[in-house]
mmCIF file of C-alpha atoms in Angstrom:
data_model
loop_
_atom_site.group_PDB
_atom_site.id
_atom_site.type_symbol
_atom_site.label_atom_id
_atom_site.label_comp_id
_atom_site.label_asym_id
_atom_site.label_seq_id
_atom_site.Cartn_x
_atom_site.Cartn_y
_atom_site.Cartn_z
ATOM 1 C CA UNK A 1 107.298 87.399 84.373
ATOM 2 C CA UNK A 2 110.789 87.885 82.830
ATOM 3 C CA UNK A 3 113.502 86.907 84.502
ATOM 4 C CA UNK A 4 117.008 88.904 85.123
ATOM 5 C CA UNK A 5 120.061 87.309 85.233
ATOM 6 C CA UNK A 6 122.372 87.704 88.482
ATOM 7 C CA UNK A 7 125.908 87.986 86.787
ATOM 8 C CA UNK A 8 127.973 85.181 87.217
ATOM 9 C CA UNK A 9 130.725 86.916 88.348
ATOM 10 C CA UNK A 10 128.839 87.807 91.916
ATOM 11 C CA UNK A 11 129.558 86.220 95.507
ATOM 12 C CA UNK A 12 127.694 88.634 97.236
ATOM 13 C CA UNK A 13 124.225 90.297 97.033
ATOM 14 C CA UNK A 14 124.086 93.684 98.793
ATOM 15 C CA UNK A 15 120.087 94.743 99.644
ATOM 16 C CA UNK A 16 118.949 98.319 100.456
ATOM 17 C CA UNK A 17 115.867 97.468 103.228
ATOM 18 C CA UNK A 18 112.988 100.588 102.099
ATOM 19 C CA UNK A 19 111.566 99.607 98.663
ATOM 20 C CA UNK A 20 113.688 96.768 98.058
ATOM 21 C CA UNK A 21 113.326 93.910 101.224
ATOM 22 C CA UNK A 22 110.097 96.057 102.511
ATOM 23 C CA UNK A 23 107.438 98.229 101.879
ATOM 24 C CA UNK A 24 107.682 101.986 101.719
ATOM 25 C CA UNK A 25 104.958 102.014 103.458
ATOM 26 C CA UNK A 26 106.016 100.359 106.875
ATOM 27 C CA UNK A 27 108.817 102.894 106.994
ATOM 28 C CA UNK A 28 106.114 105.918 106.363
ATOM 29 C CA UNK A 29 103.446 104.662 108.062
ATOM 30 C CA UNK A 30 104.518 102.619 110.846
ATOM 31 C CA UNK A 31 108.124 102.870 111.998
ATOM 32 C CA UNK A 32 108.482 107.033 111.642
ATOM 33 C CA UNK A 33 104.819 107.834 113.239
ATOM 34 C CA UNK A 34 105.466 105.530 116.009
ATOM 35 C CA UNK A 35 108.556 107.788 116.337
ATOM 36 C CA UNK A 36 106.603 110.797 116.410
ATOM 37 C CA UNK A 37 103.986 109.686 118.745
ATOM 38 C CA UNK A 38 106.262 108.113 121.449
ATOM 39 C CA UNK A 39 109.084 110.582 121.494
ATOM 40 C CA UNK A 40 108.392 112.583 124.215
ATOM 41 C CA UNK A 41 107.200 109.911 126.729
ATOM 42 C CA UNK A 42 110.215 107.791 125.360
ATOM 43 C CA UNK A 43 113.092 110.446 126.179
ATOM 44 C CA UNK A 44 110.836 111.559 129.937
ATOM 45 C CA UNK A 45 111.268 107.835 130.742
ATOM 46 C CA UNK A 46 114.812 106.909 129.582
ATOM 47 C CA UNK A 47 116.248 110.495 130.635
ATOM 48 C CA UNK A 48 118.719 109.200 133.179
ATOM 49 C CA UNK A 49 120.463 106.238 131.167
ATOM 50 C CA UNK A 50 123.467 106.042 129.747
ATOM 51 C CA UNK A 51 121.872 105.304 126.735
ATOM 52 C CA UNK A 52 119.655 107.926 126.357
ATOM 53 C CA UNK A 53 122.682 110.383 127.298
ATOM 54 C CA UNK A 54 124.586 109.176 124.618
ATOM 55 C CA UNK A 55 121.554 109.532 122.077
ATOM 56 C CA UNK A 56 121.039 113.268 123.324
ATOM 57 C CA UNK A 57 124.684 113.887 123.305
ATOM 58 C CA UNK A 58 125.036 112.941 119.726
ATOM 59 C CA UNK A 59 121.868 114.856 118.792
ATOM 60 C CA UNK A 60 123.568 117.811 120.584
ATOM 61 C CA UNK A 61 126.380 117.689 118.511
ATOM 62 C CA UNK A 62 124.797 117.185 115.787
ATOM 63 C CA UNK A 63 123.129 120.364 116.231
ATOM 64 C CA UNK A 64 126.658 121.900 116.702
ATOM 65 C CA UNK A 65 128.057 121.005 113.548
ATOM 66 C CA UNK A 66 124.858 122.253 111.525
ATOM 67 C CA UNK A 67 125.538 125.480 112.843
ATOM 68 C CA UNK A 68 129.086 125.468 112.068
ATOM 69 C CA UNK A 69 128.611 124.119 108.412
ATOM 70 C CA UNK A 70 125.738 127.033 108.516
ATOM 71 C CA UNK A 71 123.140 124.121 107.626
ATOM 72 C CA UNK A 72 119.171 125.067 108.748
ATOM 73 C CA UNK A 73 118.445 123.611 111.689
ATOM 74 C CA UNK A 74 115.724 124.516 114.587
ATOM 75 C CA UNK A 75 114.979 127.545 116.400
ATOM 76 C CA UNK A 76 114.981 126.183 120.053
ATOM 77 C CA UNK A 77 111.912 128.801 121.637
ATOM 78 C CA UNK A 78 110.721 127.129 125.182
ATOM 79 C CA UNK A 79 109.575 129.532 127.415
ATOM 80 C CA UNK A 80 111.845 128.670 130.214
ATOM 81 C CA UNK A 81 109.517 130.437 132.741
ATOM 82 C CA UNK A 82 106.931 127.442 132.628
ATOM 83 C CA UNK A 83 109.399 124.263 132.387
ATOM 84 C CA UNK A 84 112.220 122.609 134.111
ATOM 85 C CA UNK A 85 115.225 122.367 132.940
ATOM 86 C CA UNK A 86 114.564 118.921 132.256
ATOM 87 C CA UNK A 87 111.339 119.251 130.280
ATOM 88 C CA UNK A 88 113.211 122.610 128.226
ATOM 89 C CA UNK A 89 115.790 119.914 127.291
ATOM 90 C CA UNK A 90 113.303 116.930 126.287
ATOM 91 C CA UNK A 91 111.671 119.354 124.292
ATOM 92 C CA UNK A 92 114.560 120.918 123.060
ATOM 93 C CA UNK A 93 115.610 116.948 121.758
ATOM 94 C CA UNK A 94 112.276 116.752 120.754
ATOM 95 C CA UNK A 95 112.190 119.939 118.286
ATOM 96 C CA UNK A 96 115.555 118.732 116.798
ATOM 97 C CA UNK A 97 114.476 114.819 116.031
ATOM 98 C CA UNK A 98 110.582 116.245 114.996
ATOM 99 C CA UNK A 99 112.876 118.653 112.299
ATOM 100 C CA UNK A 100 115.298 116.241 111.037
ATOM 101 C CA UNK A 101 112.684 114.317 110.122
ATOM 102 C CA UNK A 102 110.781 116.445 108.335
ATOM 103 C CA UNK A 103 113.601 117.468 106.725
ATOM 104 C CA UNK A 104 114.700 113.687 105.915
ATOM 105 C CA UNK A 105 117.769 114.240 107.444
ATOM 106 C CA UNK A 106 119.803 110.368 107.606
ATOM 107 C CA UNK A 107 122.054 111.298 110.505
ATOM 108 C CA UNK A 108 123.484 108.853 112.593
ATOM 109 C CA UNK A 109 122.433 111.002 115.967
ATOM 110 C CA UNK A 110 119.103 110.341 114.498
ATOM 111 C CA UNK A 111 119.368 106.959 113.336
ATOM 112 C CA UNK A 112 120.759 105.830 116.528
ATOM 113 C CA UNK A 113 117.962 107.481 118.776
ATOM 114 C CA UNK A 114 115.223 105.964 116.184
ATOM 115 C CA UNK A 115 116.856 102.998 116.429
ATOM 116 C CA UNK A 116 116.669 102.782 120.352
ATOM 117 C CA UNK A 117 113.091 103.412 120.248
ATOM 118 C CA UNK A 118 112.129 100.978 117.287
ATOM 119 C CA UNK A 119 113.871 98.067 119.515
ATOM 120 C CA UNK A 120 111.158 99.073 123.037
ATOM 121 C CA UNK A 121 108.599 98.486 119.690
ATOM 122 C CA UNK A 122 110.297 95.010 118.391
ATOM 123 C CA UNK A 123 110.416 93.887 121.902
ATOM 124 C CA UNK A 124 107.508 94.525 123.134
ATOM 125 C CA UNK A 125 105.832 93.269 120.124
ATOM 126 C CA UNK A 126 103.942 96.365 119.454
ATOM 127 C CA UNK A 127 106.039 95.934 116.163
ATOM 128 C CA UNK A 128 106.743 93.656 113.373
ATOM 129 C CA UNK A 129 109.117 93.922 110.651
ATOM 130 C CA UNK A 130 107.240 93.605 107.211
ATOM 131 C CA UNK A 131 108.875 92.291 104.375
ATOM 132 C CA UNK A 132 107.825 91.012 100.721
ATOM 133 C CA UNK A 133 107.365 87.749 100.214
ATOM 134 C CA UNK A 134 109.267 87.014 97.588
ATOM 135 C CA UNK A 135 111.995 88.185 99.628
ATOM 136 C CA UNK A 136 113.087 84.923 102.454
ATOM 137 C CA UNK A 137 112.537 82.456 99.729
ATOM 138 C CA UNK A 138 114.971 84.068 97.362
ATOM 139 C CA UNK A 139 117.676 85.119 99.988
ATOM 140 C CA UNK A 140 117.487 81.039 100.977
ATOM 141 C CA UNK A 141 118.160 80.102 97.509
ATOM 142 C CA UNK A 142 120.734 82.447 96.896
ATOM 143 C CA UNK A 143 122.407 81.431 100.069
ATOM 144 C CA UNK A 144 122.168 77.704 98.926
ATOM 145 C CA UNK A 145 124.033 78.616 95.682
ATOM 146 C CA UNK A 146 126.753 79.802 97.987
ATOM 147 C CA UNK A 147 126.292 83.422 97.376
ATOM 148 C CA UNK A 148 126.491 85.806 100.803
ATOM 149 C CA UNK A 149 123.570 88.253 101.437
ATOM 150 C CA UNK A 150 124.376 91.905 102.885
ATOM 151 C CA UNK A 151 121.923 95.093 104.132
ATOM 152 C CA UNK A 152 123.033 98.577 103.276
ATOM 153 C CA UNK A 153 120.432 100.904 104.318
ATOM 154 C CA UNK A 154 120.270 104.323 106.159
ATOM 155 C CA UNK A 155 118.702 102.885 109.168
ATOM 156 C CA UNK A 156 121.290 101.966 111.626
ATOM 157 C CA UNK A 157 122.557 98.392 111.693
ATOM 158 C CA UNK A 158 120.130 97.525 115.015
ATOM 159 C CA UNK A 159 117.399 98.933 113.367
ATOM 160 C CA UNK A 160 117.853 96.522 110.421
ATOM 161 C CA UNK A 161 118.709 93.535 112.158
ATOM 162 C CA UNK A 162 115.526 94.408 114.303
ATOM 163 C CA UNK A 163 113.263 94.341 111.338
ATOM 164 C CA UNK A 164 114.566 90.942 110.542
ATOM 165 C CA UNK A 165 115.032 90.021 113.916
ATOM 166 C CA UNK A 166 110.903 90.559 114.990
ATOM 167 C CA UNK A 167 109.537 90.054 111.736
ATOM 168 C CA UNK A 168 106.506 88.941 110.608
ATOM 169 C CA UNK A 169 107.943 85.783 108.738
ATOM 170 C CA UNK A 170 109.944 85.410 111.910
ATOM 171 C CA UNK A 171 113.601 85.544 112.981
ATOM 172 C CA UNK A 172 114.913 85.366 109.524
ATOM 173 C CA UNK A 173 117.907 87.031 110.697
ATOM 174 C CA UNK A 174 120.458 84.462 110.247
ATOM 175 C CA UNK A 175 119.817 84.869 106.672
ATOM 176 C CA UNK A 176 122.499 88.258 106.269
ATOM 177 C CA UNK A 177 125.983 87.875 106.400
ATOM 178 C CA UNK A 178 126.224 91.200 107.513
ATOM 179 C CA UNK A 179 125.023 94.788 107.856
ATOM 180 C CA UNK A 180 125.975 98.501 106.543
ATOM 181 C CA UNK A 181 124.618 101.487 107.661
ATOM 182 C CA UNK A 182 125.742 105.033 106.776
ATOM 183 C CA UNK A 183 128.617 105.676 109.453
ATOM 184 C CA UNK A 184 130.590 103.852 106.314
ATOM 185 C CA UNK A 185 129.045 106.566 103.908
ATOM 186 C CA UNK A 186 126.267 107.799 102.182
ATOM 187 C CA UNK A 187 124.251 105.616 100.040
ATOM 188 C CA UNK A 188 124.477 108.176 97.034
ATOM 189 C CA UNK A 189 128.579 108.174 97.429
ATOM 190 C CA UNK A 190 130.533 105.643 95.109
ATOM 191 C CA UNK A 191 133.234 105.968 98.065
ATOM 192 C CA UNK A 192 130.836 104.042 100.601
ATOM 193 C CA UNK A 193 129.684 100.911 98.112
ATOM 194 C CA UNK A 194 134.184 100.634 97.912
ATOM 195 C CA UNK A 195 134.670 101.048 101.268
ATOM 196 C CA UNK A 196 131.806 97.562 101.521
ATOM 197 C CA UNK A 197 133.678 95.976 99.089
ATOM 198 C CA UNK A 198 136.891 96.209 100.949
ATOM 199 C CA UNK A 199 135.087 95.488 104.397
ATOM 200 C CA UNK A 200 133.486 92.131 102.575
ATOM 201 C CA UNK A 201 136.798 91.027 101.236
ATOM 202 C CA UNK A 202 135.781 91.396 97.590
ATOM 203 C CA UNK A 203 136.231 93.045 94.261
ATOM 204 C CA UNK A 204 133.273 95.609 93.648
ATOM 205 C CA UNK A 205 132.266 93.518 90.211
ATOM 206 C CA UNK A 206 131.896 90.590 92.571
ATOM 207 C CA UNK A 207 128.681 92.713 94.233
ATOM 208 C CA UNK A 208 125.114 92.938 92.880
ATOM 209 C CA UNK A 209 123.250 95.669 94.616
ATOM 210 C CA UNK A 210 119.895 95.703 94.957
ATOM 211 C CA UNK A 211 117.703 99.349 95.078
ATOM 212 C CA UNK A 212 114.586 101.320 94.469
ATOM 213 C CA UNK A 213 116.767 104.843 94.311
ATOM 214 C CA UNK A 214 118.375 105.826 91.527
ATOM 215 C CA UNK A 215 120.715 108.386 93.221
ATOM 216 C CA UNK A 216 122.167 105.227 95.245
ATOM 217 C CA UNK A 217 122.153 102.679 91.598
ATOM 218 C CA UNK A 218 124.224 105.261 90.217
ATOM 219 C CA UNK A 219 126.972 105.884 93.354
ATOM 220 C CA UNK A 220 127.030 102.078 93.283
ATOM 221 C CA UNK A 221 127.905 101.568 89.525
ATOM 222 C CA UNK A 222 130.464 104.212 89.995
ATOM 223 C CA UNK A 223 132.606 101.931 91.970
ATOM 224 C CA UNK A 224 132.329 99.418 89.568
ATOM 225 C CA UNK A 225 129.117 96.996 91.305
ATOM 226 C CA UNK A 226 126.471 95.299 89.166
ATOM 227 C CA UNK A 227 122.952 97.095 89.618
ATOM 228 C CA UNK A 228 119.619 96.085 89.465
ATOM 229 C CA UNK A 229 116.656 98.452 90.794
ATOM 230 C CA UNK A 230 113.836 97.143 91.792
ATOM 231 C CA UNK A 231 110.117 98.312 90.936
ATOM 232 C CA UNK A 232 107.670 98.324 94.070
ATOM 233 C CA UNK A 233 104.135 99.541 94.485
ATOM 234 C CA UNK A 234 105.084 103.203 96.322
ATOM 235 C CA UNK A 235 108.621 103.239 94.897
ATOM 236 C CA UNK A 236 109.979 106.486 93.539
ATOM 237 C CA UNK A 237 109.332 106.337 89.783
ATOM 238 C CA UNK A 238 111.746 106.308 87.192
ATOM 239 C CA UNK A 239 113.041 108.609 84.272
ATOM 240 C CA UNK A 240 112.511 106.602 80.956
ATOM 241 C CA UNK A 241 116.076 107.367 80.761
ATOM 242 C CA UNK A 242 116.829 105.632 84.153
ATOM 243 C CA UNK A 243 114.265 103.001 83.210
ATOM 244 C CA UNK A 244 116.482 101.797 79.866
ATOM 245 C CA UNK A 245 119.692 102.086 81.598
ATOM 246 C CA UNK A 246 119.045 99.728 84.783
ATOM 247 C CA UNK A 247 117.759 96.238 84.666
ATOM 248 C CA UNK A 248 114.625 96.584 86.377
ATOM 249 C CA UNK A 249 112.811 93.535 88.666
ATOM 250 C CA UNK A 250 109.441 94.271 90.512
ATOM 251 C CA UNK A 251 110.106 90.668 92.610
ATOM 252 C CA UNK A 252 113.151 89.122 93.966
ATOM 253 C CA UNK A 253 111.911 85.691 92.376
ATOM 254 C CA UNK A 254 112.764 87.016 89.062
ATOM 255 C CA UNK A 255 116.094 86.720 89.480
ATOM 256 C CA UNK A 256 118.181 84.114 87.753
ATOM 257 C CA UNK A 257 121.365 82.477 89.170
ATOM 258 C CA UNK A 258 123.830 81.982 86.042
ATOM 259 C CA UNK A 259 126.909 79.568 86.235
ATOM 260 C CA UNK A 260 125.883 77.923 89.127
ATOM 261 C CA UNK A 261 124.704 74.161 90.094
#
């Protein structure tokens, strides 16, 4: 297996989760049907907390400002003759969440409602985070050498540190120095991977980012970071193009730690 060199330059390693930490797979065929199954019960049994409020008020607005940026969104058609006003609004919530993500939509109304749920799952142990396992033994290395270890991915920041945090190699989530979701940006925006670098307390060529998407490798070179994409069973594949530009790894343990005791 060829090995890839971490520049020596870096101090901190920022990870996308989906393709990278953990299987496309878990995302697709775990964490988004459980979503899909539960919703409805979920919403009928949380409907008067705070919480839950807050979820369906973002949604709500969410809504809102698709139809003022004249984005598709749902067509809301309950037959209000045979439902309360209650169950026209669950389903109402329902209709919007079951669209977005169909549509892939990475809002944070959506992420944050997901995000709720996911955590009843974690908790209850009806869930457990998967991850590769190349990936913990790395991290600890890397964190040995004295290099810090971030998460940027699209799932909110309690979704991700729930994944570590109930995972099936354990709590391993002592392991990240910290976590980045997309109220700091969107992963394919060269504005968002600054705006990390500034929140970390670090030049951008000080970061190596780790990703399976293209689209995001590119938005993070942009602002100046070191880029390596990583090949997974499932992953999106790659132009040949893409494929000569990027260093490519399929396993964390390929990586090489240059300059360093």
């Amino acid at each position: 297996m060829a090995t890839v060199s971490i520049p020596a330059c870096t101090t901190a390693l920022l990870l996308d989760i989906e393709g990278t930490t953990t299987p496309i797979t878990f995302v697709k065929d775990i964490l988004f049907p459980y979503i899909v199954e539960h919703l409805e019960d979920y919403l009928s049994t949380h409907w008067e907390e705070d919480e839950c409020k807050q979820d369906v008020h973002l949604l709500k607005k969410q809504i809102e400002e698709d139809m003022r940026q004249n984005r598709a969104c749902p067509v809301h058609a309950v037959d209000q003759t045979v439902h309360t006003d209650e169950e026209k609004a669950i389903r109402e919530v329902v209709e919007s969440v079951m669209w977005q993500m169909a549509a892939d939509r990475k809002s944070t109304a959506l992420k944050q409602l997901q995000g709720h749920m996911w955590r009843a799952a974690y908790t209850s142990g009806r869930i457990k985070g998967e991850i590769y396992p190349d990936v913990v033994p790395s991290i600890k290395t890397w964190r040995e050498h004295g290099l810090k270890v971030y998460i940027y991915s699209s799932g909110s920041v309690e979704a991700q540190k729930l994944l570590f945090r109930y995972s099936v190699e354990g709590d391993v989530l002592d392991l990240f120095d910290g976590h980045f979701d997309t109220t700091i940006g969107a992963k394919v925006d060269s504005k968002s991977y600054e705006r990390i670098a500034e929140r970390i307390g670090c030049q951008p060529e000080e970061i190596t980012f780790l990703t399976d998407v293209s689209r995001e490798a590119k938005a993070a070179e942009e602002a100046g970071l070191n880029v390596l994409v990583v090949v997974r069973p499932g992953n999106m594949e790659l132009t040949d193009e893409e494929s000569a530009h990027y260093n490519l790894i399929t396993s964390f343990s390929q990586l090489q730690l240059m300059g360093r005791a």
